[in-house]
XYZ file of C-alpha atoms in Angstrom:
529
model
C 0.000 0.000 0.000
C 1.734 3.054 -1.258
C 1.950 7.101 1.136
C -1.122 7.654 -1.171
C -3.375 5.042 -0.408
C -2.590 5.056 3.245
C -3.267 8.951 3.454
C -6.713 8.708 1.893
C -7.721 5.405 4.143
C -6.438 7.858 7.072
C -8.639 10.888 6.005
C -11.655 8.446 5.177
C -11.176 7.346 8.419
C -11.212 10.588 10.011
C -14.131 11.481 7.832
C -15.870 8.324 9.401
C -15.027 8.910 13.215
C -17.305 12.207 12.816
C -20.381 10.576 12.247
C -20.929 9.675 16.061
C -18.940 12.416 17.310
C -21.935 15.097 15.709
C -24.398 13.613 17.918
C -22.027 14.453 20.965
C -22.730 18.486 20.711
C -26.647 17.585 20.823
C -26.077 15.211 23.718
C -23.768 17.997 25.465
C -26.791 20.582 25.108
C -29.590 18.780 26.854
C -26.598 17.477 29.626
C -26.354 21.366 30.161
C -29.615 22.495 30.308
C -30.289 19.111 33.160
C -27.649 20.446 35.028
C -28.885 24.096 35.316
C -32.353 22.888 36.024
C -30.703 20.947 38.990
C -27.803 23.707 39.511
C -28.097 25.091 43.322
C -27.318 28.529 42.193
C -30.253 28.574 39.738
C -32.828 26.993 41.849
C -32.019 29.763 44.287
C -32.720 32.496 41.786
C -35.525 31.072 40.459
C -37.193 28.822 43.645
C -40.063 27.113 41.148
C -37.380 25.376 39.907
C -37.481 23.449 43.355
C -40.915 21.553 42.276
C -40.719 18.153 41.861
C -41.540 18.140 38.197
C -38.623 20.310 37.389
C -36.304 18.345 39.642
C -37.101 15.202 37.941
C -37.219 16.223 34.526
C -33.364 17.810 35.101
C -32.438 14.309 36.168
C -34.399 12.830 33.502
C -32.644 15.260 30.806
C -29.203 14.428 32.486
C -29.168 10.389 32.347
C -31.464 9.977 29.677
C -28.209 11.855 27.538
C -25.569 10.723 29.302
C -26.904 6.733 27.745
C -24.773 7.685 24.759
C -21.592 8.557 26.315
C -21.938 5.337 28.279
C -22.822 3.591 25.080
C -20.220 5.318 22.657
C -18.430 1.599 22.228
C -21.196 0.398 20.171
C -22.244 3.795 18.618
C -18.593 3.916 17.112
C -18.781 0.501 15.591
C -22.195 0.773 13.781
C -21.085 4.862 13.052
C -17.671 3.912 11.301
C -18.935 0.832 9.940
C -21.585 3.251 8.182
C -19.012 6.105 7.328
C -16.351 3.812 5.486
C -19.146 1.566 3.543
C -19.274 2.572 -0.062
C -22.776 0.691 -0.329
C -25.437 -0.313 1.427
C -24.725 1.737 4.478
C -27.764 0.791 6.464
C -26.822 -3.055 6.278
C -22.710 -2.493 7.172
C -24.517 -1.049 10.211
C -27.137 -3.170 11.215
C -24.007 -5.887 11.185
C -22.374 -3.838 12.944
C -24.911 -3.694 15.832
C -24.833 -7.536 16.130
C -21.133 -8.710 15.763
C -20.756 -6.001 19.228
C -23.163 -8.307 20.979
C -21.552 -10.683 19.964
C -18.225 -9.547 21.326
C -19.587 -8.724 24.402
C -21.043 -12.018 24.960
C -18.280 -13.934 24.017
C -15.730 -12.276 26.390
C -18.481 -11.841 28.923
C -18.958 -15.986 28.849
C -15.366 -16.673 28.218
C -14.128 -14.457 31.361
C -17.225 -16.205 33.529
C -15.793 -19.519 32.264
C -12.532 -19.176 33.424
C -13.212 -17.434 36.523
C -11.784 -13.836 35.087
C -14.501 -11.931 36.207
C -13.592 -9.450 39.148
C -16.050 -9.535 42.369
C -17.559 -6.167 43.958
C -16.476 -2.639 42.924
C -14.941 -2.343 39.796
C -13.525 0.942 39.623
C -9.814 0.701 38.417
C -9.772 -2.684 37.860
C -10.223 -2.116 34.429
C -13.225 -4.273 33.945
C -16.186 -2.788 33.421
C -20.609 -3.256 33.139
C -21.354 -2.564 29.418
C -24.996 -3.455 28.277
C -25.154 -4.982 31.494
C -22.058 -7.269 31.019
C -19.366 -7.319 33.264
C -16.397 -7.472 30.389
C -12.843 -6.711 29.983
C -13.131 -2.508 29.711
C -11.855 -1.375 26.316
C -13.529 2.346 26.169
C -14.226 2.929 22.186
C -11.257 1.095 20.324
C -12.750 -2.448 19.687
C -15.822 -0.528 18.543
C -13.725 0.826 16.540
C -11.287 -1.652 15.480
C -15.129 -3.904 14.473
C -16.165 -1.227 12.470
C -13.097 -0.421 10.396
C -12.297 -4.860 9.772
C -16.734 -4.548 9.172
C -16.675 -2.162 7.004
C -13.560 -3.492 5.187
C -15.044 -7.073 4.458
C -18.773 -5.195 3.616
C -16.876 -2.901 0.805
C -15.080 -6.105 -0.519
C -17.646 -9.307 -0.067
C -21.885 -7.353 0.380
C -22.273 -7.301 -3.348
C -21.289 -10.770 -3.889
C -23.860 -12.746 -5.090
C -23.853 -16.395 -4.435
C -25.962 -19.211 -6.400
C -28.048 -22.046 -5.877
C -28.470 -23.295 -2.332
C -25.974 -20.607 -0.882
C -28.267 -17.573 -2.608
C -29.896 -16.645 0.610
C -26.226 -16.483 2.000
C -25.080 -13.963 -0.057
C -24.402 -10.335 0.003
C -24.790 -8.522 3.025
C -25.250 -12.012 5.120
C -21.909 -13.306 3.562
C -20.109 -10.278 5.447
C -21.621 -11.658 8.580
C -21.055 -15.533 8.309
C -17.364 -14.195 7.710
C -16.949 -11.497 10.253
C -19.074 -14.183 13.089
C -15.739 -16.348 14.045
C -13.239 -12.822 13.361
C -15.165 -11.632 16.186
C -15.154 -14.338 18.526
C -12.046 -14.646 17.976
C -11.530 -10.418 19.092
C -13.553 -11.082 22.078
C -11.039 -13.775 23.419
C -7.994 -12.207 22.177
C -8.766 -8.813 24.230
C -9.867 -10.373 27.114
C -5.670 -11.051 27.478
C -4.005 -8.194 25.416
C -6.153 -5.669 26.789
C -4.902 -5.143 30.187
C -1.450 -4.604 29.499
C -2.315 -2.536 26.109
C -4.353 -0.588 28.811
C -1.595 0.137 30.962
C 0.841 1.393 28.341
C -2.377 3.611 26.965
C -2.406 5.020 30.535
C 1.418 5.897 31.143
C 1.504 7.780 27.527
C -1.741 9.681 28.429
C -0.105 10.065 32.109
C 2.893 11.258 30.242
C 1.107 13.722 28.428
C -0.562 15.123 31.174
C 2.404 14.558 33.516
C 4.242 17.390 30.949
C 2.113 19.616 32.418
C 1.668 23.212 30.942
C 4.504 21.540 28.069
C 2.054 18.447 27.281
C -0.886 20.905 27.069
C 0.673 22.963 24.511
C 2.005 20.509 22.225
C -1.550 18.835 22.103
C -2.754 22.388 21.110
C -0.060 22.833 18.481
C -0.527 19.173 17.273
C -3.993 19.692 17.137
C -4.383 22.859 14.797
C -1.215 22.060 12.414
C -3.281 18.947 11.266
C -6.223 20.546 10.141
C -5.000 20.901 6.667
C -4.629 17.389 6.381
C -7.717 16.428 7.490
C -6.085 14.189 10.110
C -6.664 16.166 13.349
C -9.501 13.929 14.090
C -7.576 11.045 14.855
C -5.680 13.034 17.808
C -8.503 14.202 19.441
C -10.780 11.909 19.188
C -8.510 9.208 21.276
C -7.939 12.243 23.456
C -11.520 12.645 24.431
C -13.187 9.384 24.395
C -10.821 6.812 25.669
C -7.914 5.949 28.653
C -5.549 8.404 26.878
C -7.839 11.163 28.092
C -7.776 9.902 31.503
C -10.781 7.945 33.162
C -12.845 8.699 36.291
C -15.662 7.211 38.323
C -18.342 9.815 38.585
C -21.707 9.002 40.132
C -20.860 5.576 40.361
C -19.915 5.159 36.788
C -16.749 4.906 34.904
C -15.787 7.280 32.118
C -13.091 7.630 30.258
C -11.547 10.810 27.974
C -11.630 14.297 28.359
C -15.066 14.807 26.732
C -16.946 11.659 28.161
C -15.208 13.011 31.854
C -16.758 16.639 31.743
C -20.034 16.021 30.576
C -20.216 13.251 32.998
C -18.792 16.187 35.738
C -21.421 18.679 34.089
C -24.412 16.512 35.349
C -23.691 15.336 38.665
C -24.494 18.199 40.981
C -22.060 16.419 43.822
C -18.680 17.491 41.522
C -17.685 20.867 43.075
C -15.299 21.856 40.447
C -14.783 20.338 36.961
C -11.327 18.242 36.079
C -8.528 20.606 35.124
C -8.849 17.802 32.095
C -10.785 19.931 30.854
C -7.825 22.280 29.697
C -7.344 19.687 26.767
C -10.622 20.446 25.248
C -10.188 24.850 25.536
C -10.749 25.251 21.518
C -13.500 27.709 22.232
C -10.125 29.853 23.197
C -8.421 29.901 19.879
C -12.430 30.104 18.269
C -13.415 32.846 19.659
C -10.572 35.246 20.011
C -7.442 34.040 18.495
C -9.182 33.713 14.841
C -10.839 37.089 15.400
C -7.538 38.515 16.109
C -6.203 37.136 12.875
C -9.167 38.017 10.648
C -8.806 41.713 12.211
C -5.106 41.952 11.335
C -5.358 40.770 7.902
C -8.730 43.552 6.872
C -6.622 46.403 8.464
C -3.224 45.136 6.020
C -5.897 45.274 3.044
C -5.033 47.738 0.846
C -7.602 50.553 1.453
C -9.462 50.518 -2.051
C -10.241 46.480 -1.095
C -11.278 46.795 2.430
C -14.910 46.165 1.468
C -14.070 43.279 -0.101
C -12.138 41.625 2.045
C -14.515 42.367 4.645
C -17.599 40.576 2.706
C -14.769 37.660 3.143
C -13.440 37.617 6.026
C -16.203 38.713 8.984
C -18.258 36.141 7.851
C -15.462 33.858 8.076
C -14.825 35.456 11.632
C -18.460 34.939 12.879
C -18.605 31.456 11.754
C -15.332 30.849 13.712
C -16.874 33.180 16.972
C -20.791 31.674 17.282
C -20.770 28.026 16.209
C -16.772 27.094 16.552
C -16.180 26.540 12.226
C -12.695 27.662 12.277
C -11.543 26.348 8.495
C -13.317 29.216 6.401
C -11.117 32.037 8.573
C -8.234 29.145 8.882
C -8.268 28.427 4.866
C -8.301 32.517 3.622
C -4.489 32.373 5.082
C -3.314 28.988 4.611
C -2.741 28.401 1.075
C -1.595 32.424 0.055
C 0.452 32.498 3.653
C 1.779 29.068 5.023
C 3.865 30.532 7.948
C 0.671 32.300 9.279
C -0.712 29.094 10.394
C 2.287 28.142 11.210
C 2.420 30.536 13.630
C -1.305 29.948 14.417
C -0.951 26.760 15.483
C 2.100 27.809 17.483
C -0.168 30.260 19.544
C -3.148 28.465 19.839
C -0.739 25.579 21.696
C 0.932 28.482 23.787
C -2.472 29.736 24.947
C -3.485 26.511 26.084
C -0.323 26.146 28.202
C -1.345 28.927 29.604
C -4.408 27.580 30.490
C -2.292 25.040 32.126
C 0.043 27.069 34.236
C -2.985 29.143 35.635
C -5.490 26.044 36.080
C -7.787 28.070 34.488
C -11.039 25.716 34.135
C -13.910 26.197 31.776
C -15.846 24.182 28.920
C -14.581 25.324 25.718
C -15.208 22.903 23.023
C -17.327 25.066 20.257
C -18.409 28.528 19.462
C -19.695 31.238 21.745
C -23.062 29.662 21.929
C -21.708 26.244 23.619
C -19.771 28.332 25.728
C -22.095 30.119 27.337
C -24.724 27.414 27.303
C -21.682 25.128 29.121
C -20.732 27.491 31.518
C -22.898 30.240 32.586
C -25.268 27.935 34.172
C -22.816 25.740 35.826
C -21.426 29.847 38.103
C -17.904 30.344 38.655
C -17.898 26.946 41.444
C -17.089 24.759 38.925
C -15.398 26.491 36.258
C -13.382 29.713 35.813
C -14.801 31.049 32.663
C -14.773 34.948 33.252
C -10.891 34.319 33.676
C -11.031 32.186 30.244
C -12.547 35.434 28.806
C -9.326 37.325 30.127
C -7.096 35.636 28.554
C -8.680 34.800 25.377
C -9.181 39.038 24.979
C -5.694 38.638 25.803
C -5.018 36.067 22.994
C -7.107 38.268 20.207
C -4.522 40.573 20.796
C -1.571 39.642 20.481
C -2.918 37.310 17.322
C -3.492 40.698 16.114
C -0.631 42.085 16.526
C 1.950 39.429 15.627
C -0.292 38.460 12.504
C -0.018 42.379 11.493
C 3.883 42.452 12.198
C 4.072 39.364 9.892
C 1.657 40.414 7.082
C 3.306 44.372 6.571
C 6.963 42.931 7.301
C 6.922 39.813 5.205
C 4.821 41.410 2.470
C 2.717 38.711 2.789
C -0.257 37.925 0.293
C -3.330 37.700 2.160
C -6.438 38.613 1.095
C -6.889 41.994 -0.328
C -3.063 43.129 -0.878
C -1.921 43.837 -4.214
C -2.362 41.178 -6.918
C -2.881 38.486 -4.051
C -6.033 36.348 -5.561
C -8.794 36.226 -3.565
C -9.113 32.350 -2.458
C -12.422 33.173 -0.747
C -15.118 34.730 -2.929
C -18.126 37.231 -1.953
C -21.512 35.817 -4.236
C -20.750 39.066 -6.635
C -17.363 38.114 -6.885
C -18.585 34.619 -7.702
C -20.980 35.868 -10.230
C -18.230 37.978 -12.156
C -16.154 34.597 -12.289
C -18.608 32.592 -14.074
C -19.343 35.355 -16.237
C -15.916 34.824 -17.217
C -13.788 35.958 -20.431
C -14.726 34.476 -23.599
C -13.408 31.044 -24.041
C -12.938 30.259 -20.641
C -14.528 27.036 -19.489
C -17.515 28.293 -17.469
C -20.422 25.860 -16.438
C -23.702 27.893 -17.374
C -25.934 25.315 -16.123
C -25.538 25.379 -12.197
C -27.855 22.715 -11.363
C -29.110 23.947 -7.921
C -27.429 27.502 -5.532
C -24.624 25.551 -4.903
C -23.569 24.979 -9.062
C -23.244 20.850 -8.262
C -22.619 20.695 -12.406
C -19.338 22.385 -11.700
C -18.181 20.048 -8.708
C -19.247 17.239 -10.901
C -17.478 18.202 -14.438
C -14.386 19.170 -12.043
C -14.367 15.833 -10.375
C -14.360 14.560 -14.078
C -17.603 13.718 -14.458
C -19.987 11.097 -13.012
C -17.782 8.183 -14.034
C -15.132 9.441 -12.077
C -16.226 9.980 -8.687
C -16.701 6.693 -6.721
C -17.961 8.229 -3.146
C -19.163 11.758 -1.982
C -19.163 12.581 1.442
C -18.561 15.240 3.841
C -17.045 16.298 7.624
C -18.065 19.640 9.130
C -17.031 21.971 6.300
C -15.377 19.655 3.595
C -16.805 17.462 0.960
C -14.720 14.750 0.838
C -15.003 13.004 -2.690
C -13.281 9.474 -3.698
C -12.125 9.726 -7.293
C -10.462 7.327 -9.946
C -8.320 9.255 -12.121
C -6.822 11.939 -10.430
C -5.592 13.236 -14.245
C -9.206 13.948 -15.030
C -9.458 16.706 -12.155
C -9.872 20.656 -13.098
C -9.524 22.893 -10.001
C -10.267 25.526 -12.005
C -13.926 24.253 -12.905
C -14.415 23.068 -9.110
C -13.910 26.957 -8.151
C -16.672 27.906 -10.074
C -18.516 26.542 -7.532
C -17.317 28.982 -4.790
C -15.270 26.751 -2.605
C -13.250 28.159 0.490
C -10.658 26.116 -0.850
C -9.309 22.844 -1.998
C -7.221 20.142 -0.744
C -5.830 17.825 -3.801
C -4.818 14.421 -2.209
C -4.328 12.649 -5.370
C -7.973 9.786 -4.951
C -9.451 11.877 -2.043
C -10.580 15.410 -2.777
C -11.789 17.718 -0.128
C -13.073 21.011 -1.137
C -14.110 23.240 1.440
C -17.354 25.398 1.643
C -17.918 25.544 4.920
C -21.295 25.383 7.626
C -23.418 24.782 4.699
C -20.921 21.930 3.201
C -24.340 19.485 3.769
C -26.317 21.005 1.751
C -23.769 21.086 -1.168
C -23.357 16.945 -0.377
C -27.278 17.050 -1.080
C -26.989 18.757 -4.189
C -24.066 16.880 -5.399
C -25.583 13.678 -4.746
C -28.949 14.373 -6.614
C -27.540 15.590 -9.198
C -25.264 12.033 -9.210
C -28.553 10.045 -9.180
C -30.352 12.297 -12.017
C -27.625 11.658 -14.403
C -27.776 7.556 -13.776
């Protein structure tokens, strides 16, 4: 398997690990709003809050949510299984669903068998209750190692069709009859592996954390400087939802990452004062001020006759970044005209979070402005320190400001609006002046729908060409077969933020509304069958 082929399996991957992750901001909302309901503070300001009904319903909101962090083993493997499937996404997942009960009640049988199970409390023993099975406890990675091997056997074996007596054993069923003994086998082999895997997963996230303000920052750093690769995901993600994070036993109940660990903290009104864990997960820092810093710095270094321009660009860009947390519109308008910008981006947004660090400076800062203050506000200044958060991060906008201005004027750099710099993020009458276009240029008149899908498609080269189209947060990530038959030029037409050119993966980026263009796309795909 050639750099290539491993890169776009890596970034499929990634793409795949987001599909239960979106369900976590949803989950994180109603966890918030349960808490405040049940928050001391509020009940004193507002005593009707004390009634029974409201009472229960806050604990009802709470645990009824907090299922699916519990749960996030099995979510994983029928969510990656889904994201990696090329067809017949439903069935990869409904397969998906059964070979994890049947993990769990192989090593659940085995372990009673052979007298492995582990008597009384289990907290730190590293055996845990999962769908009410006492079994060996590996957080989210076999759900995650069944759905990648799943998903691998449904994309080569579900459209095989077998003949005669075997029909009925065919296809989709096929993947299961082979996948049955793989994992039976999984659910002995990590009844015995696990442990000690488990240890070494704890010293290296005890490491990490034992660094300190150090550890902190180079997550930070590590985290932003592989957005461009589309990569970042697989950081974080082991970062938040498994040992690496850290685990904890809150309300009687084991969780483990950074993410599963403060939502857990956020609805269990006994925790004083949320885990200084929390420090890993402060993006709302670099979100809210730290872009706006940047986007500031490169308007005022506009030249003056383009400042309108480049403020139709970039303050949209900015208040994407601010109120929901979508960083890559603001991120991409310096990346590809101004490398060492995020460069030095990603070097700030890991020295902020040392900071952070050094001042144990506590607050829920995972998304936008809105998550912020639905996250904290509710929960007072006992268990988190968010007016100091807002300190700093003011303190962050500015000097992002000012070292982003220093480097723009003193480097002559090319960002958006200064001299013949080409604008790499287009207003809609800048768009419409582009596909107006000189004569002879290639322009695609027919748009097919706001988002001009016939332009993405011809770009891709054409129908034949793409195999899969799919999309994160703000990319549309598209599986090609001839990379030759690709024409940037054609895919700008359809006003992308950018576009990342990975040889048999393609992301373009478009941002918030990237969904809606993966609608589009797709219907248009189907109409032209």
């Amino acid at each position: 398997m050639n750099k290539e082929a491993v890169t776009t399996y890596l970034s499929d991957l990634s793409r795949a690990m987001l599909a239960p992750i979106y369900v976590l901001p949803l989950v994180g909302f109603v966890i918030a709003i349960g808490a405040a309901v049940t928050n001391p503070g509020i009940v004193d300001m507002l005593p009707f809050l004390n009634a029974p009904f409201f009472k229960g319903m806050g604990e009802v909101l709470v645990w009824s949510t907090l299922s699916v962090l519990i749960n996030l083993h099995i979510i994983f493997a029928v969510g990656i299984s889904i994201g990696l499937a090329k067809k017949d996404k439903h069935l990869a997942g409904f397969n998906a669903m059964i070979l994890y009960f049947v993990y769990l009640y192989t090593m659940n049988t085995y372990m009673k068998f052979n007298g492995l199970l582990i008597e009384g409390d289990l907290a730190g023993t590293g055996q845990a209750t999962i769908m009410g099975l006492q079994v060996v406890d590996t957080g989210i990675f076999v759900g995650m190692l069944l759905g990648i091997v799943n998903a691998y056997f449904h994309n080569k074996y579900s459209q095989k069709v077998l003949n005669g007596a075997l029909s009925l054993y065919g296809e989709s069923r096929l993947v299961l009859i082979i996948m049955l003994p793989i994992t039976i086998g999984l659910g002995l082999l990590f009844t015995h592996i696990w442990p000690p895997v488990q240890q070494v997963i704890f010293q290296f996230g005890e490491s990490i954390r034992g660094a300190g303000s150090m550890g902190v920052g180079v997550y930070g750093f590590l985290e932003r400087i592989l957005i461009p690769t589309g990569l970042h995901h697989l950081l974080w993600v082991p970062m938040h939802f498994t040992d690496l994070g850290g685990c904890q036993e809150i309300a009687g109940q084991s969780y483990c990452g950074v993410e599963n660990i403060f939502l857990a903290e956020i609805g269990d009104a006994e925790t004083a004062r949320l885990s200084s864990s929390i420090i890993f997960d402060s993006r709302s820092l670099v979100k809210i001020f730290g872009l706006t810093g940047a986007g500031l710095a490169m308007y005022h270094c506009a030249d003056q006759h383009k400042r309108n321009q480049v403020k139709a660009i970039v303050f949209p860009a900015i208040a994407s970044s601010i109120l929901v947390g979508v960083t890559e519109p603001i991120e991409f308008s310096f990346l590809f005209v101004a490398p060492i910008l995020f460069v030095v981006h990603a070097i700030l947004t890991g020295v902020f979070m040392s900071i952070l660090a050094v001042f144990d400076i506590v607050a829920v800062g995972k998304g936008g402005l809105i998550d912020f203050i639905v996250y904290n506000v509710p929960l007072g200044t006992e268990k988190t320190d968010w007016p100091l958060y807002i300190v700093v991060g003011l303190v962050q906008c500015a000097v992002y400001y000012a070292v982003f201005r220093l480097l723009i004027t003193k480097l002559n750099l090319k960002t958006l609006g200064r001299g013949d710099a080409e604008m790499k993020l287009h207003s809609k009458s800048d768009y419409k002046e582009k596909t107006a276009g000189p004569v002879g240029e290639v322009v695609i008149q027919n748009q097919v729908g706001e988002y001009n899908s016939a332009a993405i498609i011809q770009g891709l080269g054409g129908k034949d060409n793409i195999v899969d189209v799919q999309n994160c947060y703000t990319r549309l990530r598209v599986e090609i077969r001839d990379p030759e038959l690709v024409d940037e030029d054609i895919i700008r037409q359809s006003n992308p933020m950018g576009i990342v050119n990975k040889g048999h993966n393609i992301q373009i980026i478009f941002g918030s509304h990237v969904a809606s263009v993966r609608q589009e796309v797709n219907e248009q795909l189907q109409v032209m069958a």
